[in-house]
Short mmCIF file of C-alpha atoms and ligand atoms in Angstrom, two decimals:
data_model
loop_
_atom_site.label_atom_id
_atom_site.label_comp_id
_atom_site.label_asym_id
_atom_site.label_seq_id
_atom_site.Cartn_x
_atom_site.Cartn_y
_atom_site.Cartn_z
CA MET A 1 0.00 0.00 0.00
CA THR A 2 1.26 3.44 -0.83
CA THR A 3 0.41 6.24 1.54
CA ILE A 4 1.21 9.91 1.39
CA THR A 5 4.09 9.58 3.87
CA GLN A 6 5.62 6.70 1.96
CA GLY A 7 5.75 8.77 -1.21
CA HIS A 8 9.38 9.83 -0.75
CA ALA A 9 10.54 6.33 0.00
CA ALA A 10 8.78 5.05 -3.08
CA GLN A 11 10.58 7.65 -5.12
CA ASP A 12 13.95 6.09 -4.22
CA HIS A 13 12.87 2.88 -5.91
CA ALA A 14 11.54 4.63 -8.96
CA HIS A 15 13.41 3.79 -12.14
CA ASP A 16 12.83 7.35 -13.30
CA SER A 17 14.47 9.84 -10.98
CA HIS A 18 12.13 12.59 -12.22
CA GLY A 19 9.19 10.72 -10.73
CA PRO A 20 7.45 12.61 -7.96
CA GLY A 21 6.28 9.41 -6.26
CA HIS A 22 3.90 6.59 -6.81
CA GLY A 23 0.26 5.81 -6.24
CA LEU A 24 -1.77 8.42 -4.44
CA SER A 25 1.16 10.68 -3.54
CA ARG A 26 2.19 10.95 -7.16
CA TRP A 27 -1.21 12.44 -8.04
CA LEU A 28 -1.57 14.55 -4.89
CA PHE A 29 1.83 16.19 -5.05
CA THR A 30 2.49 16.21 -8.77
CA THR A 31 3.81 19.36 -10.37
CA ASN A 32 4.13 17.77 -13.82
CA HIS A 33 1.93 19.52 -16.37
CA LYS A 34 1.07 16.19 -18.02
CA ASP A 35 -0.04 14.59 -14.74
CA ILE A 36 -2.07 17.69 -13.88
CA GLY A 37 -3.56 17.75 -17.37
CA THR A 38 -4.62 14.13 -16.91
CA LEU A 39 -6.14 14.94 -13.51
CA TYR A 40 -8.18 17.79 -15.02
CA LEU A 41 -9.38 15.59 -17.89
CA VAL A 42 -10.36 12.66 -15.65
CA PHE A 43 -12.17 15.04 -13.27
CA ALA A 44 -14.03 16.58 -16.23
CA LEU A 45 -15.03 13.13 -17.48
CA VAL A 46 -16.44 12.17 -14.07
CA MET A 47 -18.36 15.45 -13.92
CA LEU A 48 -19.68 14.87 -17.45
CA PHE A 49 -21.45 11.77 -16.20
CA ILE A 50 -22.71 13.38 -12.97
CA GLY A 51 -24.07 16.42 -14.87
CA GLY A 52 -25.30 14.08 -17.60
CA ALA A 53 -27.25 11.97 -15.10
CA MET A 54 -29.00 15.16 -13.98
CA ALA A 55 -29.83 15.97 -17.61
CA LEU A 56 -31.35 12.51 -17.98
CA ILE A 57 -33.47 13.05 -14.85
CA ILE A 58 -34.74 16.26 -16.48
CA ARG A 59 -35.44 14.55 -19.82
CA ALA A 60 -37.10 11.54 -18.10
CA GLU A 61 -39.50 13.88 -16.31
CA LEU A 62 -40.24 15.74 -19.55
CA PHE A 63 -40.75 12.55 -21.61
CA GLN A 64 -44.49 13.00 -21.20
CA PRO A 65 -46.80 15.62 -19.65
CA GLY A 66 -47.71 15.32 -15.99
CA LEU A 67 -45.43 14.64 -13.03
CA GLN A 68 -43.87 11.16 -13.12
CA PHE A 69 -40.50 10.84 -11.41
CA VAL A 70 -39.57 13.94 -9.40
CA ASN A 71 -41.32 16.75 -7.60
CA PRO A 72 -41.08 20.31 -8.99
CA GLU A 73 -38.65 21.44 -6.27
CA PHE A 74 -36.17 18.69 -7.08
CA PHE A 75 -36.65 19.32 -10.82
CA ASN A 76 -35.66 22.96 -10.31
CA GLN A 77 -32.60 21.89 -8.33
CA MET A 78 -31.66 19.59 -11.20
CA THR A 79 -31.81 22.31 -13.88
CA SER A 80 -29.67 24.57 -11.67
CA MET A 81 -27.13 21.95 -10.66
CA HIS A 82 -26.86 20.37 -14.13
CA ALA A 83 -25.77 23.72 -15.56
CA LEU A 84 -23.37 24.65 -12.75
CA ILE A 85 -21.70 21.22 -12.85
CA MET A 86 -21.41 21.15 -16.65
CA VAL A 87 -20.06 24.71 -16.96
CA PHE A 88 -17.73 24.97 -13.94
CA GLY A 89 -17.05 21.29 -13.22
CA MET A 90 -16.92 19.71 -16.67
CA ILE A 91 -16.20 21.83 -19.72
CA MET A 92 -13.93 24.49 -18.18
CA PRO A 93 -11.71 21.94 -16.37
CA ALA A 94 -11.59 19.85 -19.56
CA PHE A 95 -10.09 22.72 -21.54
CA VAL A 96 -7.66 23.58 -18.72
CA GLY A 97 -6.61 19.93 -18.94
CA PHE A 98 -5.93 20.30 -22.67
CA ALA A 99 -4.04 23.54 -21.93
CA ASN A 100 -1.86 21.79 -19.35
CA TRP A 101 -1.03 18.93 -21.63
CA MET A 102 -0.48 20.80 -24.87
CA ILE A 103 0.68 24.40 -24.24
CA PRO A 104 4.14 23.60 -22.80
CA MET A 105 4.82 21.11 -25.61
CA MET A 106 3.49 23.46 -28.28
CA ILE A 107 5.68 26.39 -27.23
CA GLY A 108 8.75 24.33 -26.33
CA ALA A 109 8.58 24.85 -22.56
CA PRO A 110 9.68 22.16 -20.07
CA ASP A 111 6.53 22.62 -17.93
CA MET A 112 4.07 25.29 -16.87
CA ALA A 113 5.72 28.38 -15.39
CA LEU A 114 4.20 27.92 -11.91
CA PRO A 115 4.03 24.16 -11.35
CA ARG A 116 3.09 24.17 -7.67
CA LEU A 117 0.35 26.74 -8.27
CA ASN A 118 -0.78 24.41 -11.04
CA ASN A 119 -1.15 21.56 -8.54
CA TRP A 120 -3.20 23.78 -6.23
CA SER A 121 -5.41 25.05 -9.09
CA PHE A 122 -6.44 21.48 -9.80
CA TRP A 123 -6.83 20.20 -6.24
CA ILE A 124 -9.25 23.01 -5.36
CA LEU A 125 -11.66 21.48 -7.88
CA PRO A 126 -12.67 18.15 -6.27
CA PHE A 127 -13.40 19.95 -2.99
CA ALA A 128 -15.40 22.70 -4.69
CA GLY A 129 -17.32 20.15 -6.76
CA THR A 130 -18.10 18.07 -3.67
CA ILE A 131 -19.34 21.11 -1.75
CA LEU A 132 -21.54 22.13 -4.67
CA LEU A 133 -23.03 18.64 -5.04
CA SER A 134 -23.51 18.29 -1.27
CA THR A 135 -26.03 21.15 -1.31
CA LEU A 136 -28.50 18.71 -2.89
CA PHE A 137 -28.49 16.71 0.37
CA MET A 138 -28.90 19.70 2.71
CA GLU A 139 -32.13 20.70 4.40
CA GLY A 140 -34.42 22.19 1.75
CA GLY A 141 -32.18 20.94 -1.05
CA GLY A 142 -29.80 22.86 -3.28
CA PRO A 143 -30.42 26.30 -4.78
CA ALA A 144 -33.20 26.16 -7.36
CA ALA A 145 -33.07 29.37 -9.36
CA GLY A 146 -31.20 28.24 -12.48
CA TRP A 147 -27.45 28.60 -12.92
CA THR A 148 -28.06 32.35 -13.34
CA MET A 149 -29.21 32.59 -9.70
CA TYR A 150 -31.45 35.62 -10.27
CA PRO A 151 -32.80 37.47 -7.27
CA PRO A 152 -35.38 37.76 -5.87
CA LEU A 153 -36.10 34.03 -6.44
CA VAL A 154 -32.65 32.78 -5.40
CA LEU A 155 -32.96 34.66 -2.09
CA GLN A 156 -35.77 32.21 -1.20
CA SER A 157 -33.16 29.40 -1.08
CA GLY A 158 -32.30 27.69 2.19
CA ASN A 159 -28.93 27.81 3.94
CA SER A 160 -27.46 25.64 1.19
CA LEU A 161 -27.12 28.86 -0.84
CA ALA A 162 -24.11 29.81 1.30
CA PHE A 163 -22.37 26.54 0.43
CA ALA A 164 -23.22 26.89 -3.27
CA ILE A 165 -21.75 30.41 -3.30
CA PHE A 166 -18.64 29.21 -1.47
CA ALA A 167 -18.24 26.48 -4.09
CA ILE A 168 -18.57 29.05 -6.88
CA HIS A 169 -15.87 31.17 -5.22
CA LEU A 170 -13.55 28.16 -5.09
CA LEU A 171 -14.26 27.19 -8.69
CA GLY A 172 -13.58 30.78 -9.74
CA MET A 173 -10.30 30.82 -7.79
CA SER A 174 -9.21 27.65 -9.53
CA SER A 175 -9.96 29.19 -12.94
CA ILE A 176 -8.15 32.45 -12.15
CA LEU A 177 -5.04 30.66 -10.86
CA GLY A 178 -5.04 28.41 -13.94
CA ALA A 179 -5.39 31.47 -16.19
CA ILE A 180 -2.48 33.26 -14.47
CA ASN A 181 -0.34 30.17 -15.00
CA ILE A 182 -1.20 29.98 -18.69
CA ILE A 183 -0.46 33.69 -19.29
CA VAL A 184 2.88 33.54 -17.43
CA THR A 185 3.85 30.35 -19.28
CA VAL A 186 3.02 31.69 -22.74
CA MET A 187 4.59 35.09 -22.16
CA ASN A 188 7.81 33.86 -20.52
CA MET A 189 8.51 30.24 -21.41
CA ARG A 190 8.47 30.13 -25.21
CA ALA A 191 11.47 28.47 -26.84
CA PRO A 192 13.86 30.72 -28.80
CA GLY A 193 12.31 31.52 -32.17
CA MET A 194 8.77 30.81 -31.00
CA THR A 195 7.45 34.32 -31.55
CA LEU A 196 3.85 35.10 -30.65
CA LEU A 197 2.67 34.92 -34.24
CA LYS A 198 4.25 31.49 -34.69
CA MET A 199 2.35 29.91 -31.81
CA PRO A 200 -0.14 27.16 -32.70
CA MET A 201 -3.73 28.45 -32.74
CA PHE A 202 -4.64 26.41 -29.67
CA VAL A 203 -2.08 28.38 -27.64
CA TRP A 204 -3.39 31.68 -28.98
CA THR A 205 -7.01 30.88 -28.17
CA TRP A 206 -6.05 29.89 -24.62
CA LEU A 207 -3.89 33.00 -24.09
CA ILE A 208 -6.87 35.20 -24.99
CA THR A 209 -9.25 33.01 -22.95
CA ALA A 210 -6.98 33.37 -19.91
CA TYR A 211 -7.22 37.17 -20.09
CA LEU A 212 -11.02 36.89 -20.36
CA LEU A 213 -11.08 34.67 -17.27
CA ILE A 214 -9.07 37.14 -15.21
CA LEU A 215 -11.36 39.95 -16.38
CA VAL A 216 -14.73 38.37 -15.61
CA MET A 217 -14.40 35.71 -12.89
CA PRO A 218 -13.89 38.37 -10.17
CA VAL A 219 -17.09 40.07 -11.40
CA LEU A 220 -19.03 36.85 -10.82
CA ALA A 221 -17.36 36.51 -7.41
CA GLY A 222 -18.49 40.05 -6.54
CA GLY A 223 -22.04 39.39 -7.73
CA VAL A 224 -22.51 36.17 -5.77
CA THR A 225 -20.93 37.78 -2.70
CA MET A 226 -23.57 40.51 -2.87
CA LEU A 227 -26.20 37.72 -3.11
CA LEU A 228 -24.64 36.15 -0.01
CA THR A 229 -24.83 39.35 2.02
CA ASP A 230 -28.38 40.04 0.78
CA ARG A 231 -29.49 36.58 1.86
CA PHE A 232 -27.58 36.21 5.15
CA PHE A 233 -26.35 39.64 6.33
CA GLY A 234 -29.27 42.00 5.77
CA THR A 235 -27.97 44.04 2.83
CA SER A 236 -30.25 45.14 -0.03
CA PHE A 237 -28.12 45.24 -3.15
CA PHE A 238 -30.77 43.38 -5.10
CA GLN A 239 -33.87 43.73 -2.88
CA ALA A 240 -36.32 46.42 -3.98
CA ALA A 241 -37.84 46.59 -0.48
CA GLY A 242 -34.53 47.90 0.87
CA GLY A 243 -33.86 50.25 -2.04
CA GLY A 244 -31.92 47.72 -4.14
CA ASP A 245 -32.48 46.58 -7.72
CA PRO A 246 -32.80 42.94 -8.82
CA VAL A 247 -31.94 43.95 -12.40
CA LEU A 248 -28.51 45.07 -11.17
CA PHE A 249 -27.72 41.40 -10.50
CA GLN A 250 -28.62 40.51 -14.08
CA HIS A 251 -26.17 43.14 -15.37
CA ILE A 252 -23.39 41.88 -13.09
CA PHE A 253 -24.11 38.23 -13.83
CA TRP A 254 -24.14 38.65 -17.60
CA PHE A 255 -21.08 40.90 -17.64
CA PHE A 256 -19.47 37.66 -16.47
CA GLY A 257 -21.86 35.28 -18.21
CA HIS A 258 -21.51 36.29 -21.80
CA PRO A 259 -17.67 36.33 -21.86
CA GLU A 260 -18.00 32.97 -20.06
CA VAL A 261 -19.60 31.61 -23.24
CA TYR A 262 -16.43 32.55 -25.11
CA ILE A 263 -14.20 31.23 -22.32
CA ILE A 264 -15.78 27.90 -23.24
CA ILE A 265 -15.87 28.31 -27.00
CA LEU A 266 -12.47 29.93 -27.76
CA PRO A 267 -10.44 26.88 -26.62
CA SER A 268 -12.89 24.81 -28.72
CA PHE A 269 -11.99 26.99 -31.71
CA GLY A 270 -8.33 26.37 -30.85
CA ILE A 271 -8.73 22.59 -30.89
CA ILE A 272 -10.69 22.69 -34.16
CA SER A 273 -7.91 24.86 -35.63
CA GLN A 274 -5.39 22.11 -34.80
CA ILE A 275 -7.50 19.19 -36.05
CA ILE A 276 -8.66 20.54 -39.42
CA PRO A 277 -5.17 21.33 -40.85
CA ALA A 278 -3.89 17.91 -39.71
CA PHE A 279 -6.60 16.00 -41.61
CA SER A 280 -6.50 18.37 -44.58
CA ARG A 281 -2.71 18.02 -44.84
CA LYS A 282 -2.45 21.75 -45.36
CA PRO A 283 -1.43 24.65 -43.13
CA LEU A 284 -4.24 26.52 -41.41
CA PHE A 285 -5.65 29.06 -43.88
CA GLY A 286 -5.48 32.70 -42.74
CA TYR A 287 -3.47 32.14 -39.55
CA SER A 288 -3.06 35.80 -38.58
CA SER A 289 -6.70 36.60 -39.37
CA MET A 290 -7.59 33.73 -37.01
CA VAL A 291 -5.57 35.38 -34.23
CA TYR A 292 -7.18 38.79 -34.81
CA ALA A 293 -10.65 37.25 -35.11
CA THR A 294 -10.14 35.50 -31.76
CA ALA A 295 -9.07 38.74 -30.11
CA GLY A 296 -11.98 40.57 -31.77
CA ILE A 297 -14.49 38.02 -30.49
CA ALA A 298 -13.03 38.31 -26.99
CA PHE A 299 -13.35 42.11 -27.01
CA LEU A 300 -16.88 42.09 -28.43
CA SER A 301 -17.96 39.41 -25.93
CA CYS A 302 -17.48 42.00 -23.17
CA ILE A 303 -19.90 44.57 -24.63
CA VAL A 304 -22.95 42.44 -25.48
CA TRP A 305 -24.12 41.20 -22.08
CA ALA A 306 -27.56 42.81 -21.94
CA HIS A 307 -28.79 40.75 -24.91
CA HIS A 308 -29.78 38.27 -22.18
CA MET A 309 -32.08 40.88 -20.63
CA PHE A 310 -33.97 42.53 -23.48
CA THR A 311 -37.26 42.01 -21.64
CA VAL A 312 -36.35 43.81 -18.39
CA GLY A 313 -37.45 47.16 -19.81
CA MET A 314 -34.19 48.88 -20.69
CA PRO A 315 -34.10 52.10 -22.74
CA LEU A 316 -34.53 51.74 -26.50
CA ALA A 317 -30.98 53.04 -27.09
CA GLY A 318 -29.70 50.23 -24.86
CA GLU A 319 -31.65 47.58 -26.76
CA MET A 320 -30.29 48.97 -30.05
CA PHE A 321 -26.69 49.00 -28.78
CA PHE A 322 -26.76 45.47 -27.43
CA MET A 323 -28.56 44.19 -30.53
CA MET A 324 -25.97 45.71 -32.91
CA SER A 325 -22.90 44.79 -30.84
CA THR A 326 -24.14 41.19 -30.61
CA MET A 327 -24.57 40.92 -34.35
CA LEU A 328 -21.04 42.28 -34.88
CA ILE A 329 -19.70 39.03 -33.35
CA ALA A 330 -20.97 37.21 -36.44
CA ILE A 331 -18.17 38.89 -38.47
CA PRO A 332 -15.05 37.50 -36.73
CA THR A 333 -16.88 34.19 -36.25
CA ALA A 334 -17.58 34.00 -39.99
CA VAL A 335 -13.88 34.76 -40.63
CA LYS A 336 -13.05 31.66 -38.62
CA VAL A 337 -15.60 29.42 -40.33
CA PHE A 338 -14.37 30.69 -43.71
CA ASN A 339 -10.76 29.93 -42.76
CA TRP A 340 -11.57 26.39 -41.59
CA THR A 341 -13.48 25.75 -44.79
CA ALA A 342 -10.66 27.24 -46.90
CA THR A 343 -8.17 25.02 -45.02
CA MET A 344 -10.12 21.96 -46.17
CA TRP A 345 -10.49 23.32 -49.73
CA ARG A 346 -8.44 21.09 -52.07
CA GLY A 347 -6.81 19.48 -49.06
CA SER A 348 -5.91 15.83 -49.01
CA LEU A 349 -8.79 15.08 -46.66
CA SER A 350 -9.26 12.02 -44.51
CA PHE A 351 -12.00 11.49 -41.96
CA GLU A 352 -10.69 9.74 -38.91
CA THR A 353 -12.65 10.22 -35.67
CA PRO A 354 -11.11 13.59 -34.61
CA MET A 355 -11.86 15.07 -38.05
CA LEU A 356 -15.43 13.73 -37.95
CA PHE A 357 -16.00 15.53 -34.66
CA ALA A 358 -14.38 18.69 -36.06
CA VAL A 359 -16.56 18.72 -39.19
CA ALA A 360 -19.68 18.04 -37.10
CA PHE A 361 -18.59 20.95 -34.92
CA LEU A 362 -18.53 23.24 -37.99
CA PHE A 363 -22.08 22.35 -39.05
CA LEU A 364 -23.72 22.09 -35.64
CA PHE A 365 -21.97 25.01 -33.95
CA ALA A 366 -23.17 27.06 -36.95
CA ILE A 367 -26.79 26.12 -36.09
CA GLY A 368 -26.21 27.52 -32.59
CA GLY A 369 -24.63 30.61 -34.15
CA PHE A 370 -27.57 31.25 -36.46
CA SER A 371 -30.18 30.83 -33.71
CA GLY A 372 -28.01 33.25 -31.74
CA VAL A 373 -28.41 35.87 -34.45
CA MET A 374 -32.18 35.26 -34.33
CA MET A 375 -32.27 35.91 -30.59
CA ALA A 376 -30.04 38.97 -30.91
CA ILE A 377 -32.88 40.73 -32.74
CA ALA A 378 -34.37 42.54 -29.74
CA PRO A 379 -38.00 42.81 -30.91
CA VAL A 380 -38.30 39.10 -31.74
CA ASP A 381 -36.38 38.10 -28.62
CA PHE A 382 -39.48 39.13 -26.67
CA GLN A 383 -41.08 36.04 -28.25
CA TYR A 384 -38.16 33.67 -27.57
CA HIS A 385 -37.22 34.90 -24.07
CA ASP A 386 -37.36 32.16 -21.41
CA THR A 387 -38.58 29.55 -23.89
CA TYR A 388 -37.10 26.22 -24.93
CA PHE A 389 -35.74 27.97 -28.04
CA ILE A 390 -33.05 29.48 -25.79
CA VAL A 391 -32.32 26.04 -24.35
CA ALA A 392 -31.98 24.63 -27.90
CA HIS A 393 -29.68 27.51 -28.91
CA PHE A 394 -27.14 27.30 -26.13
CA HIS A 395 -27.09 23.52 -26.09
CA TYR A 396 -26.12 23.56 -29.79
CA VAL A 397 -23.27 25.90 -28.86
CA LEU A 398 -22.18 23.87 -25.85
CA VAL A 399 -22.76 20.22 -26.77
CA PRO A 400 -22.08 19.64 -30.49
CA GLY A 401 -20.01 22.81 -30.13
CA ALA A 402 -17.75 22.80 -27.09
CA LEU A 403 -18.18 19.15 -26.02
CA PHE A 404 -17.60 17.81 -29.56
CA ALA A 405 -14.43 19.94 -29.77
CA ALA A 406 -13.23 18.47 -26.47
CA ILE A 407 -14.04 14.89 -27.53
CA GLY A 408 -12.41 15.48 -30.95
CA GLY A 409 -9.35 16.91 -29.20
CA ALA A 410 -9.16 13.88 -26.92
CA TYR A 411 -9.20 11.47 -29.90
CA PHE A 412 -6.68 13.70 -31.70
CA TRP A 413 -4.15 13.74 -28.87
CA LEU A 414 -4.79 10.38 -27.16
CA PRO A 415 -2.03 8.72 -29.25
CA LYS A 416 0.33 11.52 -28.26
CA TRP A 417 -0.63 11.22 -24.60
CA THR A 418 -0.66 7.46 -24.23
CA GLY A 419 1.69 6.24 -26.96
CA HIS A 420 -1.15 4.01 -28.24
CA MET A 421 -3.71 4.35 -31.00
CA TYR A 422 -7.35 4.33 -29.93
CA ASP A 423 -9.75 1.92 -31.64
CA GLU A 424 -10.66 3.79 -34.83
CA LYS A 425 -13.67 1.62 -35.64
CA LEU A 426 -15.21 2.13 -32.18
CA GLY A 427 -14.35 5.83 -32.39
CA LYS A 428 -16.33 6.17 -35.60
CA ILE A 429 -19.31 4.30 -34.13
CA HIS A 430 -19.14 6.61 -31.10
CA PHE A 431 -19.10 9.61 -33.43
CA TRP A 432 -22.11 8.57 -35.50
CA LEU A 433 -24.18 7.61 -32.46
CA SER A 434 -23.36 10.98 -30.87
CA ALA A 435 -23.87 13.09 -34.00
CA VAL A 436 -27.27 11.59 -34.82
CA SER A 437 -28.63 11.47 -31.26
CA VAL A 438 -27.48 14.98 -30.34
CA ASN A 439 -29.68 16.35 -33.12
CA ILE A 440 -32.64 14.19 -32.10
CA LEU A 441 -32.07 15.55 -28.60
CA PHE A 442 -31.75 19.27 -29.28
CA PHE A 443 -33.28 20.11 -32.68
CA PRO A 444 -36.93 19.50 -31.61
CA GLN A 445 -36.37 21.92 -28.72
CA HIS A 446 -36.33 24.74 -31.30
CA PHE A 447 -39.89 23.78 -32.32
CA LEU A 448 -41.02 23.57 -28.69
CA GLY A 449 -39.63 27.02 -27.93
CA LEU A 450 -41.09 28.65 -31.01
CA ALA A 451 -44.45 27.10 -30.10
CA GLY A 452 -44.19 28.74 -26.68
CA MET A 453 -42.98 26.07 -24.26
CA PRO A 454 -41.24 27.79 -21.32
CA ARG A 455 -37.86 26.60 -20.05
CA ARG A 456 -37.21 25.28 -16.51
CA ILE A 457 -40.65 23.68 -16.00
CA PRO A 458 -41.29 20.07 -14.86
CA ASP A 459 -44.64 19.84 -16.67
CA TYR A 460 -46.19 21.30 -19.81
CA ALA A 461 -49.35 21.57 -21.88
CA THR A 462 -50.22 18.47 -23.94
CA GLN A 463 -49.52 20.09 -27.34
CA PHE A 464 -45.80 19.92 -26.51
CA ALA A 465 -45.85 16.17 -25.82
CA ASP A 466 -44.60 14.74 -29.14
CA TRP A 467 -41.39 16.74 -29.54
CA ASN A 468 -40.58 16.35 -25.85
CA ALA A 469 -40.79 12.57 -26.23
CA VAL A 470 -38.50 12.69 -29.28
CA SER A 471 -36.03 14.93 -27.45
CA SER A 472 -35.94 12.63 -24.42
CA ILE A 473 -35.27 9.56 -26.59
CA GLY A 474 -32.37 11.45 -28.19
CA ALA A 475 -31.09 12.37 -24.73
CA PHE A 476 -30.91 8.77 -23.52
CA VAL A 477 -29.22 7.54 -26.71
CA PHE A 478 -26.71 10.40 -26.53
CA GLY A 479 -26.07 9.89 -22.82
CA PHE A 480 -25.45 6.15 -23.06
CA SER A 481 -23.34 6.58 -26.22
CA GLN A 482 -20.81 8.47 -24.12
CA LEU A 483 -20.12 5.29 -22.12
CA MET A 484 -18.49 4.08 -25.33
CA PHE A 485 -16.09 7.00 -25.12
CA VAL A 486 -14.99 5.92 -21.65
CA TYR A 487 -14.48 2.36 -22.91
CA ILE A 488 -12.41 3.58 -25.88
CA VAL A 489 -10.24 5.86 -23.71
CA VAL A 490 -9.60 3.16 -21.09
CA LYS A 491 -8.77 0.65 -23.81
CA CYS A 492 -6.34 3.13 -25.39
CA VAL A 493 -4.62 3.96 -22.11
CA ARG A 494 -4.15 0.25 -21.35
CA GLY A 495 -2.73 -0.75 -24.72
CA GLY A 496 -3.35 -1.02 -28.42
CA ALA A 497 -1.29 -0.44 -31.52
CA LYS A 498 1.80 1.71 -30.97
CA ALA A 499 1.41 5.31 -32.09
CA THR A 500 3.90 6.21 -34.80
CA ALA A 501 6.05 9.32 -34.82
CA GLN A 502 3.67 11.12 -37.18
CA VAL A 503 0.37 9.83 -35.96
CA TRP A 504 -1.81 11.57 -38.50
CA ASP A 505 0.67 11.61 -41.40
CA ASN A 506 0.63 15.34 -41.00
CA PRO A 507 3.19 17.60 -42.66
CA GLU A 508 1.80 20.64 -40.83
CA GLY A 509 1.56 19.43 -37.25
CA LEU A 510 5.27 19.09 -36.51
CA GLU A 511 4.42 18.65 -32.86
CA TRP A 512 3.90 15.02 -33.84
CA THR A 513 7.56 14.46 -34.70
CA VAL A 514 8.30 13.84 -31.01
CA PRO A 515 6.66 10.53 -30.11
CA SER A 516 5.78 9.96 -26.47
CA PRO A 517 6.46 6.32 -25.69
CA ALA A 518 6.62 7.26 -22.01
CA PRO A 519 4.03 9.96 -21.58
CA TYR A 520 5.07 10.92 -18.06
CA HIS A 521 8.28 12.36 -16.67
CA THR A 522 9.67 13.40 -20.04
CA PHE A 523 11.06 16.85 -19.48
CA ASP A 524 13.55 16.65 -22.31
CA GLU A 525 11.39 17.07 -25.36
CA PRO A 526 13.03 19.33 -27.93
CA PRO A 527 11.20 22.56 -28.71
CA LEU A 528 8.62 22.60 -31.43
CA VAL A 529 9.80 24.38 -34.57
CA ARG A 530 7.07 25.49 -36.87
CU1 LIG B 1 -24.64 36.29 -24.38
#
């Protein structure tokens, strides 16, 4: 048995003197960016299934009208917790995991700049996630006001609100510390010759994302702290009875919340920008325009927040401003889609699993983008507001968008990480099951929303029954398909065909010229030359 205190002794027996220990102590005390990247990715995968189980509870209840499985209170806790877990516990940690694994190797650095901070950034997460989940078992249950936690409703929550807010503070701290580490690493640890405009796109997207995180996570922390003092210490920031304004919270929340969307989607863009050139056997088209488009999206994302609040009764000039600024984001986004398409144009294309997920991302993320433009039109948003159309929109952005990018990235880099090939045939089956079921799951929700079905309700009028049943069937197929992903990853980690030096036969991705037969403790990889 290996315990924490035996870690040092175990190290003496290690055949690799770089090894920080074995068993539990290796993972607790590791400062290796690859180990920490693995920890983030495994944590994200566990959270995917916890948040996914909550989604399936929601879809089971909505399979038919009437109340079947859960009471309305628990249903509301599920919609709130599903979102918080998926956003803060699953997708953000997943991309930090990719950043940990890939950024040092891509810029020719031996590790992250602040390795012990890196360890702490990760190990905050399991505690924060546990605290957040534990609120479900407290008296009165967890907070039940959506992930947006709007007052005055959220102020009706029980004492568990204090624990939920504490968990959000911890999750935010973890993100900020991770972002600081990424910025310091990229700015200071690049190999000679690796100028900023030679960095792989994934590194660029994460550098810009890290600045966004440092800008907006403290704003969320401030907002939820004001909720905390309103609920427990008698202040009235958001309580009209005491002279406060509940709409103020919406402004603060969405000043964080909209850039948060891009904190999730920019690293996805980065992964897609690595995958598409590799399977097109061409360099990325329009590299510098990609960098400027990413920066442009990040800037614009900070001046569009009130498009989430068109119905609160803001001045006409405000509605016009937020409508126009939101639509401007379509321009840099279209630049990116054009560049990805132009990269594939006359390329020597092949469609292994990572490329399939990347191409599906292009089509399906675009559906989320177009419905976003629809909602940006202030006068028609009055029709869509708080309907299932919104749910359909952001799930297209986040599931076949961000999650597909993360899954595609995992398939893309698994051979690099493990030294083994994954099972291509199973990967393709996993892709097709996911791509078909995700559309059965989310596309009908557009129809439900346009027909007037509200979001966040456990029951609905009978005219919504058919598409809800279809959506729920899609949800269960999609959810269980992801078990295949776990099987494929475990199988790949444990063995399989050896990965070759150039896994994807890729003249562009020279990062592949350094094979990783021993994925851990290799500090001596030569710098990447592009
Ligand atoms: Cu937004």
